Amino acid sequence: MEMELWYTEKQTLDHGITTKIRRTLHHEKTEFQTLDVIETVQFGNMLVLDGMVMTTDVDEFVYHEMITHVAMNTHPNPEHVLVVGGGDGGAIREILKYPSVKTATLAEIDGKVIEASKTYFPKIAGALDDPRVKIEVVDGIKHVEENKGKYDVILVDSTEPVGPAVGLFQKPFYQSIFEALKEDGIMVAQTESPWFNRDLIRRVFKDISSLFPITRLYTASIPTYPSGLWSFTIGSKKYDPMEVDETRFHQVDTRYYHPRMHKALFQLPVFVQELITVERK
Amino acid sequence: MEMELWYTEKQTLDHGITTKIRRTLHHEKTEFQTLDVIETVQFGNMLVLDGMVMTTDVDEFVYHEMITHVAMNTHPNPEHVLVVGGGDGGAIREILKYPSVKTATLAEIDGKVIEASKTYFPKIAGALDDPRVKIEVVDGIKHVEENKGKYDVILVDSTEPVGPAVGLFQKPFYQSIFEALKEDGIMVAQTESPWFNRDLIRRVFKDISSLFPITRLYTASIPTYPSGLWSFTIGSKKYDPMEVDETRFHQVDTRYYHPRMHKALFQLPVFVQELITVERK
C-alpha cells in the first residue's frame, strides 16, 4: 500500500473540500502570502495562496472565461484592458482573444505568483509573453489611482477578501476604478460564493451600484471554489450587458461562455437575485 | 478543546467534501442500503445513503425545485405525477404546488428512507401526508411497468447509479417510463455531475433521445453534490420546454427556480453542451 496524500481546504469554518495529491511541486512564503503548487489527481496542477485554491488545470477555464467575456462582449470596442490581480495570466489570455485589444495590463502585487504560474501553469500563463501585455508588479489600488480615464475594461481578479486583497473589496477602490475607466468603461469583480458570502455580495453590489449607473451580477460553476458556485459583479458606465446587441458579439473560442448564454446568465436563482434586489424608496 | 467530528465523502476516487458535524442522529442498515442522518454545522441535517449525501436542510430546495418545476411548467395540465425514488418527499412537496395535480404517487423502494425523512426532515417530507399523495413502497421499475399510459409527468429522483438504483439509469427503464406516460407525457431524471459523470450523461441522453422526440438537459448549483453542478435530463413526447408559452406558467413559490429562468436554463456551458451534441450523419 502506498501512502495517500490529500489536500484539505476549509472553505468556511465548517466545510471544505479534500482532494488527492501526487506531490507538492512548489512551496514558498512570498512577501505577501504563502504560495503552494500541488499536483492533484482530479484537477491537475493546483495553485494555492494562503491555503485557498486559486486555480487548477482542469477547471481554470470557467473562471477565466467568465470574469472576462461578459464585459468584453458588452463593450463594443475594448482597446485598453486592465486586470488587477490575476497573476496567473488566465484573464489576460482570454482578453487577448479580442482583435480590438491594443494593450492588456496586468497589475499584480506579487511577482512570485507570475513566476510560479509561468513555471507550473504554462497553458494559463503562456499569453503573458504576448507583445500587447504590460506586466506591472504593483499594488492594484495604486495603479488604478494613477491611471485616470485610461481603460475601457477593468477586471478585478483578486484573491479572497483577506490578507493582501482586503482593499480590493472596498468602496474607495471601486471609486478609483470608476475614475480609471473611460466615460463608457465597464468593470467586473469576482465576488465570491452566493452560498457562503452573502453579506459580501450584498455590500459590494450596493457599493458598485452607488457609483455606476448599471450594476449586474452573474454566476458560474467552479468545482474547486467554495460551494461550486461563484459570482461576478459588473459595474458599467454606459453599456448594459442585458441590453447589448448580440449580433455584434465577437465569436471567441471558449469551453464555458458562449454568446447565446450571455443574457441568460442574468436569470439568477431566486435566492441569489434576492441578495442584490435593492429596496426602492 | 472539544473534539471535532467531520464527515468526509469521497465523491470520486480522488476528490470529496468534508463537513463538520455536531452528531449522528440516526444510523441503520436497511434491506437496501446504509442510511445515516447527521447534524452538520454548515448545512443542517444531512441524509446520507451508502455514504453519499442525498439531501440537506440548507440546499435541498435547489434539487427538489429543479427536478420538478421545469417539467411541471412545461406540461400544460399535469394531473397525475409519479416520483420514482425520492423517499425524502421533497419532489412531492414541489409537485403539490400545482393546483392541477390530482395525484402525486411516490414509488420508493426503501420504506426506511421515508420513515427517517419524516422524523429528521419534516420540512422536506411534510407534504407526504397530503391527501393527493399515494405512497407505494415498491421497486420503481416494477411500478412503471405495471402502470401503462397513466402519468402526465414522471420524475426519476434516484440515488447514484450504484446499488439499488443501477436499473434506473438503463434504457429498458426509460422505455417503461415512456409507456407509463400518457401520449403527451414528460419525464425528468437526475443525471449526475457534468464534471465527474460525463460518460453517464452522454449515454443517458442518447438513450432517452432514442425513445422521446424531444430531449433536453439543464443544470443547477447544489453545493453538497459532487462538483457543485448537477444535471437533469428531460424526455418529452410533445411539449418542448424551450418552446413553451411562458405566459401560462404557474407562479410557484420557490427559492431557486423562477419562470424567467426556465428557457435560460438551456443555454448550457460549452463543455456541457458538447456532452449531448449528437453527431449528425
PDB file of C-alpha atoms in Angstrom, chain A residues 4 6 8-10 12-21 41-43 46 58-59 61-62 65 195-196 198 221-224 227-229 254-258 260-261 263-265 267-274, chain B residues 4 6 8-10 12-21 41-43 46 58-59 61-62 65 195-196 198 221-224 227-229 254-258 260-261 263-265 267-274:
ATOM      1  CA  GLU A   4      -2.040   8.607   0.189  1.00  0.00           C
ATOM      2  CA  TRP A   6      -4.780  14.559   0.479  1.00  0.00           C
ATOM      3  CA  THR A   8      -7.958  19.587   2.573  1.00  0.00           C
ATOM      4  CA  GLU A   9      -9.166  23.180   2.421  1.00  0.00           C
ATOM      5  CA  LYS A  10     -11.562  24.536   4.990  1.00  0.00           C
ATOM      6  CA  THR A  12     -15.617  28.047   5.666  1.00  0.00           C
ATOM      7  CA  LEU A  13     -15.128  27.338   9.369  1.00  0.00           C
ATOM      8  CA  ASP A  14     -17.285  24.247   8.975  1.00  0.00           C
ATOM      9  CA  HIS A  15     -16.984  22.942   5.415  1.00  0.00           C
ATOM     10  CA  GLY A  16     -14.394  22.246   2.779  1.00  0.00           C
ATOM     11  CA  ILE A  17     -13.013  20.106   0.004  1.00  0.00           C
ATOM     12  CA  THR A  18     -10.444  17.341   0.146  1.00  0.00           C
ATOM     13  CA  THR A  19      -8.528  16.219  -2.921  1.00  0.00           C
ATOM     14  CA  LYS A  20      -5.891  13.553  -3.509  1.00  0.00           C
ATOM     15  CA  ILE A  21      -2.453  14.830  -4.447  1.00  0.00           C
ATOM     16  CA  VAL A  41      -5.183  13.646  -9.327  1.00  0.00           C
ATOM     17  CA  GLN A  42      -8.634  15.075 -10.098  1.00  0.00           C
ATOM     18  CA  PHE A  43      -7.798  18.622 -11.154  1.00  0.00           C
ATOM     19  CA  MET A  46      -3.442  23.474  -8.398  1.00  0.00           C
ATOM     20  CA  VAL A  58      -8.941  21.306 -15.106  1.00  0.00           C
ATOM     21  CA  ASP A  59     -11.457  24.000 -14.151  1.00  0.00           C
ATOM     22  CA  PHE A  61     -11.236  27.876 -17.981  1.00  0.00           C
ATOM     23  CA  VAL A  62     -14.531  28.614 -16.268  1.00  0.00           C
ATOM     24  CA  GLU A  65     -13.605  32.943 -19.371  1.00  0.00           C
ATOM     25  CA  TRP A 195     -23.940  30.318  -0.744  1.00  0.00           C
ATOM     26  CA  PHE A 196     -21.186  31.292   1.689  1.00  0.00           C
ATOM     27  CA  ARG A 198     -23.930  36.637   1.088  1.00  0.00           C
ATOM     28  CA  SER A 221     -19.935  26.716 -11.822  1.00  0.00           C
ATOM     29  CA  ILE A 222     -16.380  26.297 -10.482  1.00  0.00           C
ATOM     30  CA  PRO A 223     -15.976  22.946  -8.691  1.00  0.00           C
ATOM     31  CA  THR A 224     -12.804  23.792  -6.744  1.00  0.00           C
ATOM     32  CA  SER A 227     -19.846  25.796  -2.820  1.00  0.00           C
ATOM     33  CA  GLY A 228     -19.035  25.273  -6.510  1.00  0.00           C
ATOM     34  CA  LEU A 229     -20.963  28.430  -7.449  1.00  0.00           C
ATOM     35  CA  THR A 254     -14.218  29.021 -25.363  1.00  0.00           C
ATOM     36  CA  ARG A 255     -15.252  25.986 -23.295  1.00  0.00           C
ATOM     37  CA  TYR A 256     -17.787  27.586 -20.955  1.00  0.00           C
ATOM     38  CA  TYR A 257     -19.008  31.017 -22.126  1.00  0.00           C
ATOM     39  CA  HIS A 258     -20.803  31.395 -25.436  1.00  0.00           C
ATOM     40  CA  ARG A 260     -26.170  32.753 -26.566  1.00  0.00           C
ATOM     41  CA  MET A 261     -25.529  32.250 -22.836  1.00  0.00           C
ATOM     42  CA  LYS A 263     -28.185  37.294 -21.480  1.00  0.00           C
ATOM     43  CA  ALA A 264     -29.345  34.016 -19.926  1.00  0.00           C
ATOM     44  CA  LEU A 265     -26.653  34.476 -17.250  1.00  0.00           C
ATOM     45  CA  GLN A 267     -31.671  35.000 -14.916  1.00  0.00           C
ATOM     46  CA  LEU A 268     -30.348  34.245 -11.455  1.00  0.00           C
ATOM     47  CA  PRO A 269     -31.707  31.757  -8.939  1.00  0.00           C
ATOM     48  CA  VAL A 270     -34.256  33.420  -6.662  1.00  0.00           C
ATOM     49  CA  PHE A 271     -32.009  33.241  -3.576  1.00  0.00           C
ATOM     50  CA  VAL A 272     -29.176  34.958  -5.486  1.00  0.00           C
ATOM     51  CA  GLN A 273     -31.413  37.620  -7.016  1.00  0.00           C
ATOM     52  CA  GLU A 274     -32.664  38.450  -3.530  1.00  0.00           C
TER      53      GLU A 274
ATOM     54  CA  GLU B   4     -14.251  17.957  16.335  1.00  0.00           C
ATOM     55  CA  TRP B   6     -16.041  15.811  10.394  1.00  0.00           C
ATOM     56  CA  THR B   8     -15.813  13.249   4.642  1.00  0.00           C
ATOM     57  CA  GLU B   9     -17.319  11.912   1.436  1.00  0.00           C
ATOM     58  CA  LYS B  10     -15.144  10.734  -1.400  1.00  0.00           C
ATOM     59  CA  THR B  12     -14.898  10.390  -6.793  1.00  0.00           C
ATOM     60  CA  LEU B  13     -11.870   8.178  -6.123  1.00  0.00           C
ATOM     61  CA  ASP B  14      -9.749  11.301  -5.809  1.00  0.00           C
ATOM     62  CA  HIS B  15     -11.927  14.168  -4.559  1.00  0.00           C
ATOM     63  CA  GLY B  16     -14.586  14.907  -1.997  1.00  0.00           C
ATOM     64  CA  ILE B  17     -16.137  17.192   0.562  1.00  0.00           C
ATOM     65  CA  THR B  18     -15.585  17.356   4.298  1.00  0.00           C
ATOM     66  CA  THR B  19     -18.078  18.959   6.636  1.00  0.00           C
ATOM     67  CA  LYS B  20     -18.169  19.494  10.391  1.00  0.00           C
ATOM     68  CA  ILE B  21     -20.869  17.620  12.261  1.00  0.00           C
ATOM     69  CA  VAL B  41     -22.950  22.810  11.163  1.00  0.00           C
ATOM     70  CA  GLN B  42     -22.963  24.264   7.627  1.00  0.00           C
ATOM     71  CA  PHE B  43     -25.920  22.501   6.035  1.00  0.00           C
ATOM     72  CA  MET B  46     -27.964  15.730   6.152  1.00  0.00           C
ATOM     73  CA  VAL B  58     -29.889  24.081   3.642  1.00  0.00           C
ATOM     74  CA  ASP B  59     -29.580  23.233  -0.057  1.00  0.00           C
ATOM     75  CA  PHE B  61     -34.600  23.359  -2.190  1.00  0.00           C
ATOM     76  CA  VAL B  62     -32.404  23.543  -5.274  1.00  0.00           C
ATOM     77  CA  GLU B  65     -37.368  22.586  -7.189  1.00  0.00           C
ATOM     78  CA  TRP B 195     -17.780  17.487 -14.312  1.00  0.00           C
ATOM     79  CA  PHE B 196     -17.467  13.953 -12.949  1.00  0.00           C
ATOM     80  CA  ARG B 198     -19.639  12.706 -18.450  1.00  0.00           C
ATOM     81  CA  SER B 221     -25.955  24.559  -8.420  1.00  0.00           C
ATOM     82  CA  ILE B 222     -26.078  22.115  -5.483  1.00  0.00           C
ATOM     83  CA  PRO B 223     -23.122  22.662  -3.119  1.00  0.00           C
ATOM     84  CA  THR B 224     -23.281  19.302  -1.318  1.00  0.00           C
ATOM     85  CA  SER B 227     -18.616  19.287  -8.189  1.00  0.00           C
ATOM     86  CA  GLY B 228     -21.485  21.527  -7.049  1.00  0.00           C
ATOM     87  CA  LEU B 229     -23.098  21.318 -10.515  1.00  0.00           C
ATOM     88  CA  THR B 254     -39.704  28.966  -4.867  1.00  0.00           C
ATOM     89  CA  ARG B 255     -36.167  29.905  -3.792  1.00  0.00           C
ATOM     90  CA  TYR B 256     -34.220  28.822  -6.899  1.00  0.00           C
ATOM     91  CA  TYR B 257     -36.423  28.234  -9.972  1.00  0.00           C
ATOM     92  CA  HIS B 258     -38.460  31.047 -11.444  1.00  0.00           C
ATOM     93  CA  ARG B 260     -37.989  33.768 -16.358  1.00  0.00           C
ATOM     94  CA  MET B 261     -35.124  31.342 -15.716  1.00  0.00           C
ATOM     95  CA  LYS B 263     -35.656  28.962 -21.058  1.00  0.00           C
ATOM     96  CA  ALA B 264     -32.333  30.436 -19.923  1.00  0.00           C
ATOM     97  CA  LEU B 265     -31.546  27.077 -18.289  1.00  0.00           C
ATOM     98  CA  GLN B 267     -28.101  27.869 -22.572  1.00  0.00           C
ATOM     99  CA  LEU B 268     -25.568  25.386 -21.240  1.00  0.00           C
ATOM    100  CA  PRO B 269     -21.844  25.910 -20.815  1.00  0.00           C
ATOM    101  CA  VAL B 270     -19.973  24.816 -23.939  1.00  0.00           C
ATOM    102  CA  PHE B 271     -18.388  21.793 -22.249  1.00  0.00           C
ATOM    103  CA  VAL B 272     -21.816  20.571 -21.087  1.00  0.00           C
ATOM    104  CA  GLN B 273     -23.497  21.185 -24.436  1.00  0.00           C
ATOM    105  CA  GLU B 274     -20.774  19.136 -26.084  1.00  0.00           C
TER     106      GLU B 274
END
